[in-house]
Every structure is written in C-alpha cells, then in structure tokens.
mmCIF file of C-alpha atoms and ligand atoms in Angstrom:
data_model
loop_
_atom_site.group_PDB
_atom_site.id
_atom_site.type_symbol
_atom_site.label_atom_id
_atom_site.label_comp_id
_atom_site.label_asym_id
_atom_site.label_seq_id
_atom_site.Cartn_x
_atom_site.Cartn_y
_atom_site.Cartn_z
ATOM 1 C CA UNK A 102 64.762 75.666 -34.033
ATOM 2 C CA UNK A 103 64.101 76.595 -37.654
ATOM 3 C CA UNK A 104 62.188 75.099 -40.522
ATOM 4 C CA UNK A 105 62.463 74.596 -44.272
ATOM 5 C CA UNK A 106 59.366 74.120 -46.381
ATOM 6 C CA UNK A 107 58.947 73.014 -50.002
ATOM 7 C CA UNK A 108 55.986 71.883 -52.135
ATOM 8 C CA UNK A 109 57.949 68.887 -53.500
ATOM 9 C CA UNK A 110 59.960 66.664 -51.173
ATOM 10 C CA UNK A 111 61.881 63.405 -51.582
ATOM 11 C CA UNK A 112 62.813 61.700 -48.314
ATOM 12 C CA UNK A 113 65.630 59.479 -49.620
ATOM 13 C CA UNK A 114 63.348 56.671 -50.791
ATOM 14 C CA UNK A 115 60.129 58.220 -52.027
ATOM 15 C CA UNK A 116 58.418 61.478 -52.869
ATOM 16 C CA UNK A 117 56.256 62.761 -50.017
ATOM 17 C CA UNK A 118 52.799 63.703 -51.297
ATOM 18 C CA UNK A 119 52.213 67.444 -50.929
ATOM 19 C CA UNK A 120 55.803 68.299 -49.996
ATOM 20 C CA UNK A 121 57.200 68.726 -46.502
ATOM 21 C CA UNK A 122 58.232 70.952 -43.657
ATOM 22 C CA UNK A 123 61.576 69.890 -42.193
ATOM 23 C CA UNK A 124 62.438 71.127 -38.718
ATOM 24 C CA UNK A 125 66.101 71.560 -37.845
ATOM 25 C CA UNK A 126 67.722 72.128 -34.469
ATOM 26 C CA UNK A 127 71.406 72.882 -34.722
ATOM 27 C CA UNK A 128 72.989 70.163 -36.828
ATOM 28 C CA UNK A 129 70.093 67.703 -36.615
ATOM 29 C CA UNK A 130 66.690 67.148 -38.224
ATOM 30 C CA UNK A 131 64.100 66.987 -35.448
ATOM 31 C CA UNK A 132 60.917 66.755 -37.495
ATOM 32 C CA UNK A 133 59.591 65.912 -40.960
ATOM 33 C CA UNK A 134 56.018 67.132 -41.263
ATOM 34 C CA UNK A 135 53.473 67.929 -43.986
ATOM 35 C CA UNK A 136 53.973 71.168 -45.912
ATOM 36 C CA UNK A 137 50.997 72.808 -44.165
ATOM 37 C CA UNK A 138 52.229 71.891 -40.670
ATOM 38 C CA UNK A 139 51.532 74.599 -38.073
ATOM 39 C CA UNK A 140 54.841 75.756 -36.610
ATOM 40 C CA UNK A 141 55.235 77.634 -33.321
ATOM 41 C CA UNK A 142 55.190 81.421 -33.858
ATOM 42 C CA UNK A 143 58.808 81.805 -32.853
ATOM 43 C CA UNK A 144 60.113 79.240 -35.367
ATOM 44 C CA UNK A 145 61.634 80.929 -38.426
ATOM 45 C CA UNK A 146 60.634 79.182 -41.624
ATOM 46 C CA UNK A 147 62.220 79.450 -45.060
ATOM 47 C CA UNK A 148 59.796 78.652 -47.846
ATOM 48 C CA UNK A 149 61.230 77.330 -51.127
ATOM 49 C CA UNK A 150 59.385 76.931 -54.427
ATOM 50 C CA UNK A 151 61.244 73.817 -55.624
ATOM 51 C CA UNK A 152 62.201 70.388 -54.261
ATOM 52 C CA UNK A 153 63.732 69.454 -50.910
ATOM 53 C CA UNK A 154 65.720 66.233 -50.571
ATOM 54 C CA UNK A 155 68.549 64.791 -48.505
ATOM 55 C CA UNK A 156 72.043 65.931 -49.442
ATOM 56 C CA UNK A 157 73.496 63.632 -52.107
ATOM 57 C CA UNK A 158 76.317 61.090 -51.935
ATOM 58 C CA UNK A 159 79.006 60.644 -54.531
ATOM 59 C CA UNK A 160 80.196 57.140 -53.658
ATOM 60 C CA UNK A 161 83.267 57.133 -55.899
ATOM 61 C CA UNK A 162 85.517 60.173 -55.774
ATOM 62 C CA UNK A 163 89.208 60.949 -55.933
ATOM 63 C CA UNK A 164 89.573 64.111 -53.905
ATOM 64 C CA UNK A 165 93.309 64.302 -54.632
ATOM 65 C CA UNK A 166 92.585 64.736 -58.333
ATOM 66 C CA UNK A 167 90.859 67.632 -60.097
ATOM 67 C CA UNK A 168 89.920 65.856 -63.363
ATOM 68 C CA UNK A 169 92.437 67.702 -65.493
ATOM 69 C CA UNK A 170 94.372 65.449 -67.878
ATOM 70 C CA UNK A 171 96.799 63.278 -65.901
ATOM 71 C CA UNK A 172 95.798 64.763 -62.535
ATOM 72 C CA UNK A 173 95.287 61.463 -60.719
ATOM 73 C CA UNK A 174 98.720 60.270 -61.783
ATOM 74 C CA UNK A 175 100.224 63.644 -60.829
ATOM 75 C CA UNK A 176 98.716 63.430 -57.332
ATOM 76 C CA UNK A 177 101.204 60.667 -56.562
ATOM 77 C CA UNK A 178 104.149 63.055 -56.825
ATOM 78 C CA UNK A 179 102.697 66.277 -55.373
ATOM 79 C CA UNK A 180 103.810 67.518 -51.959
ATOM 80 C CA UNK A 181 101.353 67.261 -49.070
ATOM 81 C CA UNK A 182 100.378 70.915 -49.203
ATOM 82 C CA UNK A 183 99.462 70.743 -52.887
ATOM 83 C CA UNK A 184 97.476 67.545 -52.327
ATOM 84 C CA UNK A 185 95.551 69.155 -49.458
ATOM 85 C CA UNK A 186 94.828 72.146 -51.639
ATOM 86 C CA UNK A 187 93.283 69.929 -54.292
ATOM 87 C CA UNK A 188 91.258 68.039 -51.678
ATOM 88 C CA UNK A 189 89.694 71.290 -50.419
ATOM 89 C CA UNK A 190 88.852 72.460 -53.942
ATOM 90 C CA UNK A 191 87.317 69.069 -54.765
ATOM 91 C CA UNK A 192 85.221 69.084 -51.590
ATOM 92 C CA UNK A 193 83.992 72.635 -52.289
ATOM 93 C CA UNK A 194 82.851 71.705 -55.795
ATOM 94 C CA UNK A 195 81.060 68.649 -54.477
ATOM 95 C CA UNK A 196 79.354 70.659 -51.733
ATOM 96 C CA UNK A 197 78.239 73.414 -54.099
ATOM 97 C CA UNK A 198 76.550 70.778 -56.281
ATOM 98 C CA UNK A 199 74.532 69.391 -53.361
ATOM 99 C CA UNK A 200 76.799 66.531 -52.323
ATOM 100 C CA UNK A 201 77.047 66.269 -48.530
ATOM 101 C CA UNK A 202 78.930 62.950 -48.285
ATOM 102 C CA UNK A 203 81.709 61.585 -50.477
ATOM 103 C CA UNK A 204 83.326 58.167 -50.449
ATOM 104 C CA UNK A 205 86.950 58.564 -51.457
ATOM 105 C CA UNK A 206 88.360 55.526 -53.256
ATOM 106 C CA UNK A 207 91.801 56.650 -54.295
ATOM 107 C CA UNK A 208 93.817 58.661 -51.849
ATOM 108 C CA UNK A 209 97.528 59.328 -51.670
ATOM 109 C CA UNK A 210 99.389 59.324 -48.353
ATOM 110 C CA UNK A 211 96.094 59.104 -46.401
ATOM 111 C CA UNK A 212 95.723 62.886 -46.837
ATOM 112 C CA UNK A 213 91.899 62.775 -47.041
ATOM 113 C CA UNK A 214 91.699 61.468 -43.466
ATOM 114 C CA UNK A 215 92.834 64.879 -42.239
ATOM 115 C CA UNK A 216 89.625 66.314 -43.717
ATOM 116 C CA UNK A 217 87.399 63.583 -42.328
ATOM 117 C CA UNK A 218 88.310 64.163 -38.689
ATOM 118 C CA UNK A 219 87.224 66.612 -37.585
ATOM 119 C CA UNK A 220 84.748 67.426 -40.351
ATOM 120 C CA UNK A 221 85.231 70.941 -41.721
ATOM 121 C CA UNK A 222 82.202 73.224 -41.535
ATOM 122 C CA UNK A 223 80.484 73.466 -44.900
ATOM 123 C CA UNK A 224 82.452 70.629 -46.500
ATOM 124 C CA UNK A 225 81.085 67.146 -47.195
ATOM 125 C CA UNK A 226 81.479 64.261 -44.775
ATOM 126 C CA UNK A 227 84.103 61.764 -45.972
ATOM 127 C CA UNK A 228 84.325 57.974 -46.026
ATOM 128 C CA UNK A 229 87.888 57.123 -46.920
ATOM 129 C CA UNK A 230 89.643 54.073 -48.340
ATOM 130 C CA UNK A 231 93.202 55.415 -48.295
ATOM 131 C CA UNK A 232 95.502 54.417 -51.168
ATOM 132 C CA UNK A 233 93.918 51.635 -53.260
ATOM 133 C CA UNK A 234 95.732 48.283 -53.184
ATOM 134 C CA UNK A 235 97.120 47.246 -56.526
ATOM 135 C CA UNK A 236 99.810 45.050 -58.075
ATOM 136 C CA UNK A 237 103.276 46.282 -59.151
ATOM 137 C CA UNK A 238 102.786 48.607 -62.170
ATOM 138 C CA UNK A 239 99.042 47.963 -61.781
ATOM 139 C CA UNK A 240 96.124 50.349 -62.018
ATOM 140 C CA UNK A 241 96.840 53.519 -59.976
ATOM 141 C CA UNK A 242 100.185 52.146 -58.765
ATOM 142 C CA UNK A 243 101.339 55.787 -58.534
ATOM 143 C CA UNK A 244 99.038 56.366 -55.548
ATOM 144 C CA UNK A 245 101.327 54.229 -53.387
ATOM 145 C CA UNK A 246 99.209 51.148 -52.629
ATOM 146 C CA UNK A 247 101.343 48.561 -54.445
ATOM 147 C CA UNK A 248 101.543 45.120 -52.794
ATOM 148 C CA UNK A 249 103.226 41.920 -53.940
ATOM 149 C CA UNK A 250 102.283 38.606 -52.338
ATOM 150 C CA UNK A 251 100.153 37.558 -49.343
ATOM 151 C CA UNK A 252 102.419 38.951 -46.604
ATOM 152 C CA UNK A 253 102.488 42.385 -48.200
ATOM 153 C CA UNK A 254 98.714 42.265 -48.654
ATOM 154 C CA UNK A 255 98.181 41.530 -44.962
ATOM 155 C CA UNK A 256 100.678 44.237 -43.952
ATOM 156 C CA UNK A 257 98.977 46.790 -46.192
ATOM 157 C CA UNK A 258 95.550 46.012 -44.763
ATOM 158 C CA UNK A 259 97.007 46.412 -41.252
ATOM 159 C CA UNK A 260 98.580 49.734 -42.244
ATOM 160 C CA UNK A 261 95.256 50.963 -43.626
ATOM 161 C CA UNK A 262 93.475 49.918 -40.456
ATOM 162 C CA UNK A 263 96.038 51.692 -38.274
ATOM 163 C CA UNK A 264 95.535 54.862 -40.283
ATOM 164 C CA UNK A 265 91.832 54.588 -39.502
ATOM 165 C CA UNK A 266 90.323 54.093 -42.968
ATOM 166 C CA UNK A 267 86.625 53.242 -43.288
ATOM 167 C CA UNK A 268 87.106 50.606 -45.971
ATOM 168 C CA UNK A 269 89.668 49.048 -48.308
ATOM 169 C CA UNK A 270 89.682 49.496 -52.069
ATOM 170 C CA UNK A 271 91.389 46.962 -54.314
ATOM 171 C CA UNK A 272 92.007 47.028 -58.052
ATOM 172 C CA UNK A 273 90.748 43.692 -59.412
ATOM 173 C CA UNK A 274 91.295 44.647 -63.066
ATOM 174 C CA UNK A 275 93.369 47.148 -64.970
ATOM 175 C CA UNK A 276 92.008 50.636 -65.511
ATOM 176 C CA UNK A 277 91.387 53.124 -68.292
ATOM 177 C CA UNK A 278 93.543 55.835 -66.729
ATOM 178 C CA UNK A 279 96.703 53.793 -66.138
ATOM 179 C CA UNK A 280 98.560 53.174 -69.371
ATOM 180 C CA UNK A 281 99.980 49.663 -69.560
ATOM 181 C CA UNK A 282 97.273 48.023 -67.441
ATOM 182 C CA UNK A 283 94.557 45.852 -68.943
ATOM 183 C CA UNK A 284 90.910 46.710 -68.206
ATOM 184 C CA UNK A 285 89.985 43.369 -69.841
ATOM 185 C CA UNK A 286 92.234 41.351 -67.536
ATOM 186 C CA UNK A 287 92.557 40.725 -63.818
ATOM 187 C CA UNK A 288 94.912 41.965 -61.135
ATOM 188 C CA UNK A 289 95.745 39.605 -58.242
ATOM 189 C CA UNK A 290 94.916 35.914 -58.463
ATOM 190 C CA UNK A 291 91.781 34.597 -56.838
ATOM 191 C CA UNK A 292 93.590 33.283 -53.752
ATOM 192 C CA UNK A 293 95.292 36.641 -53.134
ATOM 193 C CA UNK A 294 92.033 38.514 -53.475
ATOM 194 C CA UNK A 295 90.383 36.140 -50.993
ATOM 195 C CA UNK A 296 93.238 36.673 -48.507
ATOM 196 C CA UNK A 297 92.875 40.415 -48.858
ATOM 197 C CA UNK A 298 89.142 40.299 -48.162
ATOM 198 C CA UNK A 299 89.706 37.917 -45.238
ATOM 199 C CA UNK A 300 92.318 40.235 -43.700
ATOM 200 C CA UNK A 301 90.144 43.333 -44.117
ATOM 201 C CA UNK A 302 86.987 41.702 -42.790
ATOM 202 C CA UNK A 303 89.042 40.414 -39.872
ATOM 203 C CA UNK A 304 89.614 44.003 -38.727
ATOM 204 C CA UNK A 305 86.073 45.099 -39.558
ATOM 205 C CA UNK A 306 86.778 46.830 -42.871
ATOM 206 C CA UNK A 307 84.565 46.305 -45.919
ATOM 207 C CA UNK A 308 86.249 45.848 -49.299
ATOM 208 C CA UNK A 309 85.322 47.453 -52.589
ATOM 209 C CA UNK A 310 86.791 46.094 -55.807
ATOM 210 C CA UNK A 311 87.440 48.127 -58.926
ATOM 211 C CA UNK A 312 86.564 45.822 -61.832
ATOM 212 C CA UNK A 313 86.027 46.675 -65.491
ATOM 213 C CA UNK A 314 86.550 43.166 -66.803
ATOM 214 C CA UNK A 315 83.991 40.401 -66.446
ATOM 215 C CA UNK A 316 86.859 38.218 -65.212
ATOM 216 C CA UNK A 317 87.709 40.753 -62.494
ATOM 217 C CA UNK A 318 84.043 40.966 -61.460
ATOM 218 C CA UNK A 319 83.937 37.171 -61.113
ATOM 219 C CA UNK A 320 87.099 37.206 -59.015
ATOM 220 C CA UNK A 321 85.760 39.952 -56.775
ATOM 221 C CA UNK A 322 82.451 38.192 -56.197
ATOM 222 C CA UNK A 323 84.159 34.885 -55.430
ATOM 223 C CA UNK A 324 86.535 36.625 -53.005
ATOM 224 C CA UNK A 325 83.600 37.954 -50.983
ATOM 225 C CA UNK A 326 83.925 41.706 -51.562
ATOM 226 C CA UNK A 327 81.206 44.044 -50.308
ATOM 227 C CA UNK A 328 80.932 46.203 -53.401
ATOM 228 C CA UNK A 329 82.021 46.275 -57.032
ATOM 229 C CA UNK A 330 82.971 49.582 -58.652
ATOM 230 C CA UNK A 331 82.433 50.210 -62.401
ATOM 231 C CA UNK A 332 80.951 46.727 -63.031
ATOM 232 C CA UNK A 333 81.572 47.267 -66.729
ATOM 233 C CA UNK A 334 81.596 43.661 -67.912
ATOM 234 C CA UNK A 335 84.354 44.073 -70.488
ATOM 235 C CA UNK A 336 85.174 40.965 -72.508
ATOM 236 C CA UNK A 337 86.949 40.513 -75.827
ATOM 237 C CA UNK A 338 83.533 40.257 -77.494
ATOM 238 C CA UNK A 339 82.059 43.399 -75.944
ATOM 239 C CA UNK A 340 80.159 44.144 -72.755
ATOM 240 C CA UNK A 341 78.827 40.876 -71.335
ATOM 241 C CA UNK A 342 77.430 40.283 -67.868
ATOM 242 C CA UNK A 343 75.841 36.819 -67.726
ATOM 243 C CA UNK A 344 72.784 36.026 -65.624
ATOM 244 C CA UNK A 345 74.672 33.740 -63.253
ATOM 245 C CA UNK A 346 76.993 36.575 -62.239
ATOM 246 C CA UNK A 347 74.065 38.926 -61.610
ATOM 247 C CA UNK A 348 72.340 36.191 -59.593
ATOM 248 C CA UNK A 349 75.488 35.747 -57.496
ATOM 249 C CA UNK A 350 75.822 39.485 -56.891
ATOM 250 C CA UNK A 351 72.169 39.681 -55.832
ATOM 251 C CA UNK A 352 72.441 36.690 -53.535
ATOM 252 C CA UNK A 353 75.620 37.962 -51.850
ATOM 253 C CA UNK A 354 74.139 41.440 -51.332
ATOM 254 C CA UNK A 355 77.103 43.029 -53.078
ATOM 255 C CA UNK A 356 76.510 46.704 -53.885
ATOM 256 C CA UNK A 357 77.139 47.812 -57.461
ATOM 257 C CA UNK A 358 78.440 51.295 -58.251
ATOM 258 C CA UNK A 359 78.446 51.733 -62.044
ATOM 259 C CA UNK A 360 80.196 55.161 -62.045
ATOM 260 C CA UNK A 361 78.123 56.317 -65.005
ATOM 261 C CA UNK A 362 78.228 60.090 -65.033
ATOM 262 C CA UNK A 363 80.311 62.056 -67.455
ATOM 263 C CA UNK A 364 80.027 65.574 -68.739
ATOM 264 C CA UNK A 365 79.262 65.385 -72.466
ATOM 265 C CA UNK A 366 80.036 69.095 -72.849
ATOM 266 C CA UNK A 367 83.549 68.619 -71.518
ATOM 267 C CA UNK A 368 83.984 65.552 -73.666
ATOM 268 C CA UNK A 369 82.998 67.485 -76.772
ATOM 269 C CA UNK A 370 85.524 70.199 -75.971
ATOM 270 C CA UNK A 371 88.374 67.684 -75.872
ATOM 271 C CA UNK A 372 90.215 66.732 -79.060
ATOM 272 C CA UNK A 373 89.421 63.017 -78.501
ATOM 273 C CA UNK A 374 88.376 60.786 -75.633
ATOM 274 C CA UNK A 375 91.345 59.956 -73.415
ATOM 275 C CA UNK A 376 93.554 57.619 -75.354
ATOM 276 C CA UNK A 377 93.423 54.578 -73.092
ATOM 277 C CA UNK A 378 89.645 54.734 -72.758
ATOM 278 C CA UNK A 379 89.059 55.128 -76.495
ATOM 279 C CA UNK A 380 91.477 52.302 -77.243
ATOM 280 C CA UNK A 381 89.752 49.986 -74.756
ATOM 281 C CA UNK A 382 86.325 50.574 -76.210
ATOM 282 C CA UNK A 383 87.485 50.426 -79.819
ATOM 283 C CA UNK A 384 89.100 47.063 -79.158
ATOM 284 C CA UNK A 385 85.600 45.582 -78.824
ATOM 285 C CA UNK A 386 83.852 47.784 -81.377
ATOM 286 C CA UNK A 387 82.245 50.194 -78.930
ATOM 287 C CA UNK A 388 82.294 53.946 -78.427
ATOM 288 C CA UNK A 389 81.277 55.899 -75.330
ATOM 289 C CA UNK A 390 77.598 56.128 -76.218
ATOM 290 C CA UNK A 391 77.122 52.501 -77.294
ATOM 291 C CA UNK A 392 79.043 51.344 -74.240
ATOM 292 C CA UNK A 393 76.786 53.463 -72.033
ATOM 293 C CA UNK A 394 73.673 51.966 -73.637
ATOM 294 C CA UNK A 395 74.975 48.426 -73.129
ATOM 295 C CA UNK A 396 75.818 49.175 -69.522
ATOM 296 C CA UNK A 397 72.359 50.573 -68.831
ATOM 297 C CA UNK A 398 70.934 47.317 -70.176
ATOM 298 C CA UNK A 399 73.043 45.429 -67.625
ATOM 299 C CA UNK A 400 71.805 47.716 -64.841
ATOM 300 C CA UNK A 401 68.165 47.142 -65.775
ATOM 301 C CA UNK A 402 68.781 43.397 -65.431
ATOM 302 C CA UNK A 403 70.522 44.070 -62.111
ATOM 303 C CA UNK A 404 67.555 46.083 -60.869
ATOM 304 C CA UNK A 405 65.150 43.296 -61.823
ATOM 305 C CA UNK A 406 67.114 41.045 -59.451
ATOM 306 C CA UNK A 407 67.033 43.562 -56.611
ATOM 307 C CA UNK A 408 70.776 44.251 -56.732
ATOM 308 C CA UNK A 409 71.803 47.123 -54.469
ATOM 309 C CA UNK A 410 72.787 50.076 -56.606
ATOM 310 C CA UNK A 411 74.728 53.145 -55.493
ATOM 311 C CA UNK A 412 75.854 56.118 -57.531
ATOM 312 C CA UNK A 413 79.376 57.406 -57.725
ATOM 313 C CA UNK A 414 80.976 59.274 -60.610
ATOM 314 C CA UNK A 415 84.682 58.431 -60.289
ATOM 315 C CA UNK A 416 84.869 62.185 -59.849
ATOM 316 C CA UNK A 417 88.248 63.754 -60.360
ATOM 317 C CA UNK A 418 89.731 60.737 -62.103
ATOM 318 C CA UNK A 419 89.314 61.742 -65.739
ATOM 319 C CA UNK A 420 88.718 64.875 -67.817
ATOM 320 C CA UNK A 421 84.967 64.363 -68.397
ATOM 321 C CA UNK A 422 84.456 63.484 -64.742
ATOM 322 C CA UNK A 423 84.858 66.657 -62.688
ATOM 323 C CA UNK A 424 83.736 66.868 -59.080
ATOM 324 C CA UNK A 425 80.115 67.881 -58.614
ATOM 325 C CA UNK A 426 78.326 65.978 -61.421
ATOM 326 C CA UNK A 427 76.536 63.227 -59.525
ATOM 327 C CA UNK A 428 73.292 64.720 -60.866
ATOM 328 C CA UNK A 429 74.425 63.745 -64.375
ATOM 329 C CA UNK A 430 75.024 60.157 -63.240
ATOM 330 C CA UNK A 431 71.456 60.063 -61.880
ATOM 331 C CA UNK A 432 70.136 61.518 -65.126
ATOM 332 C CA UNK A 433 71.960 58.744 -67.012
ATOM 333 C CA UNK A 434 70.150 56.152 -64.904
ATOM 334 C CA UNK A 435 66.790 57.675 -65.786
ATOM 335 C CA UNK A 436 67.736 57.644 -69.489
ATOM 336 C CA UNK A 437 68.284 53.930 -68.966
ATOM 337 C CA UNK A 438 64.741 53.396 -67.703
ATOM 338 C CA UNK A 439 65.115 53.894 -63.950
ATOM 339 C CA UNK A 440 62.484 56.026 -62.241
ATOM 340 C CA UNK A 441 63.669 59.321 -60.815
ATOM 341 C CA UNK A 442 62.895 58.011 -57.307
ATOM 342 C CA UNK A 443 65.008 54.865 -57.876
ATOM 343 C CA UNK A 444 67.859 56.898 -59.310
ATOM 344 C CA UNK A 445 67.927 59.456 -56.486
ATOM 345 C CA UNK A 446 67.623 56.702 -53.852
ATOM 346 C CA UNK A 447 70.905 55.295 -55.185
ATOM 347 C CA UNK A 448 72.619 58.554 -54.189
ATOM 348 C CA UNK A 449 70.768 59.072 -50.894
ATOM 349 C CA UNK A 450 69.280 56.314 -48.697
ATOM 350 C CA UNK A 451 70.855 53.370 -50.558
ATOM 351 C CA UNK A 452 74.235 55.096 -50.660
ATOM 352 C CA UNK A 453 74.036 55.801 -46.925
ATOM 353 C CA UNK A 454 73.341 52.115 -46.237
ATOM 354 C CA UNK A 455 76.262 51.040 -48.419
ATOM 355 C CA UNK A 456 78.538 53.498 -46.593
ATOM 356 C CA UNK A 457 77.346 52.328 -43.166
ATOM 357 C CA UNK A 458 75.863 55.779 -42.542
ATOM 358 C CA UNK A 459 72.149 54.959 -42.572
ATOM 359 C CA UNK A 460 71.828 56.097 -38.956
ATOM 360 C CA UNK A 461 73.546 59.404 -39.732
ATOM 361 C CA UNK A 462 72.433 60.791 -43.094
ATOM 362 C CA UNK A 463 70.861 59.976 -46.465
ATOM 363 C CA UNK A 464 67.223 60.569 -45.563
ATOM 364 C CA UNK A 465 64.989 63.375 -44.383
ATOM 365 C CA UNK A 466 64.184 61.808 -41.031
ATOM 366 C CA UNK A 467 64.181 62.930 -37.408
ATOM 367 C CA UNK A 468 67.458 62.220 -35.644
ATOM 368 C CA UNK A 469 69.604 62.298 -38.774
ATOM 369 C CA UNK A 470 72.074 65.048 -39.595
ATOM 370 C CA UNK A 471 70.577 68.084 -41.293
ATOM 371 C CA UNK A 472 72.183 67.336 -44.670
ATOM 372 C CA UNK A 473 69.632 68.933 -46.943
ATOM 373 C CA UNK A 474 69.535 69.949 -50.599
ATOM 374 C CA UNK A 475 67.048 72.327 -52.172
ATOM 375 C CA UNK A 476 66.854 72.431 -55.940
ATOM 376 C CA UNK A 477 64.979 74.637 -58.348
ATOM 377 C CA UNK A 478 62.101 72.822 -60.054
ATOM 378 C CA UNK A 479 60.003 69.710 -59.646
ATOM 379 C CA UNK A 480 62.426 66.809 -59.258
ATOM 380 C CA UNK A 481 59.582 64.298 -59.387
ATOM 381 C CA UNK A 482 58.990 65.252 -63.032
ATOM 382 C CA UNK A 483 62.389 66.572 -64.071
ATOM 383 C CA UNK A 484 65.708 64.999 -63.093
ATOM 384 C CA UNK A 485 67.594 68.039 -64.421
ATOM 385 C CA UNK A 486 66.368 69.922 -61.336
ATOM 386 C CA UNK A 487 69.444 68.377 -59.692
ATOM 387 C CA UNK A 488 71.556 70.662 -61.892
ATOM 388 C CA UNK A 489 70.042 73.686 -60.147
ATOM 389 C CA UNK A 490 70.905 73.616 -56.428
ATOM 390 C CA UNK A 491 69.648 76.694 -54.596
ATOM 391 C CA UNK A 492 70.565 75.818 -51.013
ATOM 392 C CA UNK A 493 72.795 73.161 -49.478
ATOM 393 C CA UNK A 494 73.026 72.444 -45.763
ATOM 394 C CA UNK A 495 75.688 70.164 -44.292
ATOM 395 C CA UNK A 496 74.972 69.293 -40.646
ATOM 396 C CA UNK A 497 72.758 72.371 -40.602
ATOM 397 C CA UNK A 498 75.512 74.661 -41.925
ATOM 398 C CA UNK A 499 74.792 76.452 -45.188
ATOM 399 C CA UNK A 500 77.457 75.797 -47.799
ATOM 400 C CA UNK A 501 79.279 78.890 -48.892
ATOM 401 C CA UNK A 502 80.184 78.465 -52.555
HETATM 402 ZN ZN1 ZN B 840 88.161 55.554 -59.336
#
C-alpha cells in the first residue's frame, strides 16, 4: 500500500475540493480520500505540490506513424520490425506526456495488437482498430484495408474480428493526408456503409467513421456508427454543420472526436502547411486558424445539445501532430469556451466510456487501475499545467521516460 497526495485533484469529471489522497495497492486504486486523510503509519506517502488526475486518453492515434512528413504512408511499406520500432517510440512519447490509454485508428498488419496483449510495463494501454477500411485508392489505402463491394466488406470485418480488434474504423470521406482523395466527398455509398456497420455490430464491434465532409458525416450517422472522427463539416461553401445533424448525433448518442490539437511551433517551423491540407482549406477560403475557430463554434453547439465529446489528436498522422500533445487539444477546447473540467473530462472519464473502459480506467476511483498523472501547477486555473507532467503511473508502474 502506498499513497499519493496533492492539493489540487481532478477525478475524471470534476475537481475535488481541497485536493485528494489516492491510495494504491499494486496496480489498483483502493481509496480516494481527502488531502488531510490520516494514513496508517506504515503507508508511504508521496506529497506533490501540483495537480493529480487520471492518466489521459488520446482517442485517435496512429502508432505506426511518427508524424514526420509522409510517415503514415511509409508505414504501409515498412517491414514488421521497423513498424514495431515506431510503435514503441510512439507509445513512449504518449506515456511521457501523461497518456495512459491510446485508441489506435490506423494500424498496418495488425502490428499494434502485439503491444496490446500483454500490456507492456510502463507503456499505455491500447484499444485497436486494425487497418482502417477504405475504398480502392481511398484515404489511407496504403495501410492495407481496401475493400470493394459488400462481400469484401463482410470478409474484412470478419478478418478484423478474428484478429481480435476492439473496434472497426472506416473512412467515410477522403482525407487530408492521402493525395487524390476528396475530403469534401464521400467514400462508400450509404448502403455499403450500413452493411459494414451491421456486420461489425453483429460480431460486437463498434464502428468509428472518419469524416471531414458534411456529406460523409450524414452518411455515417445514417449508417448507425458509434463515433465520428474529425467531424469537420467541410462543404463547398465552408465549414457547415446544420442543427438537424447535431440533433441526430445527440439523439443517437454518437461520440464526436474533433481531433483538434496541433503544435503551432512545429507548424511555424515548416515551410508551409502540408500541401493537401492547405489546398483543402483554401478551396473554401479558410486557413488553419479560421478553420479552427469555425470548428470550435460547431463544438459549442454540440455541447449545448449534450453530444458526447472525446479528445484525440490524430497523433502521428501529420507533421504538426506528434505523439504526446493531447494537452494541446484540451487547451484548444478551452480557447473555444469549454471549461477546463469539461475539456479534461473528454480525455478521461468520457473517453473511457467511449472506449468501453469505464470500469477499468479514466477516473480516480477505488477499483480502477492506478493510471495516474501528476502535473506541475494548478490545472483548475491553468490548462497549460498539462504541458508539465511530473509523474505518470500506468497500472501503478512509474513511466520511465
Ligand atoms: Zn487518423
């Protein structure tokens, strides 16, 4: 038995007045008590000056990609050893930043599953989708998940299930990082998308749809997906997400993962935003900052309807999206008017629910895994405290950077 104590504590849903003492036995939290709680004499206690919170989720990562230019595309042609090497480096960066669970939405050759079972000490827990399903020459076709027609869709879902994935990811629109695909258009017709969701649900697998276009978001919602990634709302006249779509998303309980975070410093050091992304935004008269502002407006309207929000970065996929910046995505939410508690909930308790891990992690609560993050500073007043991790525990194991 040992204890951690901090004057500021966030339990996954709210700040605990006066901080907390968290008691850990082995890999599990056995008590969450007030900061002044009297511990037995033989219980070692570590006292921190900053904020204690559950380890974070990044609900949209590509472990096989290290965010260098073209790295996601390259992953498709690397040998298994090189892919595994990248996965370990990605997981280490996530862990060092305070992320204790990642949801991988773009694997190649099911390599990430080897790191999910058994979990490696000191590395984040993994939820894995395997290779994303896409159309011939479609978004991320190079990751190996290309299907053509209903029979191939059913066979691919079966193959994913037999490999033991936790969920299925499908590309319902083109993407910024795959030249030749159209982020404003759709991939798969509505009937195909419905068949895919039906097949996956039939074997107990949730489905997440990548959708930048408003048309793709409509398709995904109508097909009955469980979550929509990006949720950008691209149309030929700019970013538009009508009320009826938001109402439908709220009513269906679909989780939205806006993949907001990017590292402005890295962006500034690049000669220009990645070509496909810049071209997409320019086509409708937007740049990165105006697009971000428009998207935050959409998310405020989503929040007003009680839409479930989770926070992933799309880490690894693009040069301004390295692994380990989920704190920046949460900061972006607060810039858009979300409270710090709402923002951090989207990467802790709400993320755990969306990943079907609410009984395992995502909160400081007795019985859950001891996935704990300590950061320097008062997170309740300053979201940038997330940029200053001082201690990370994964299942009670300290992370070694
Ligand atoms: Zn992605």
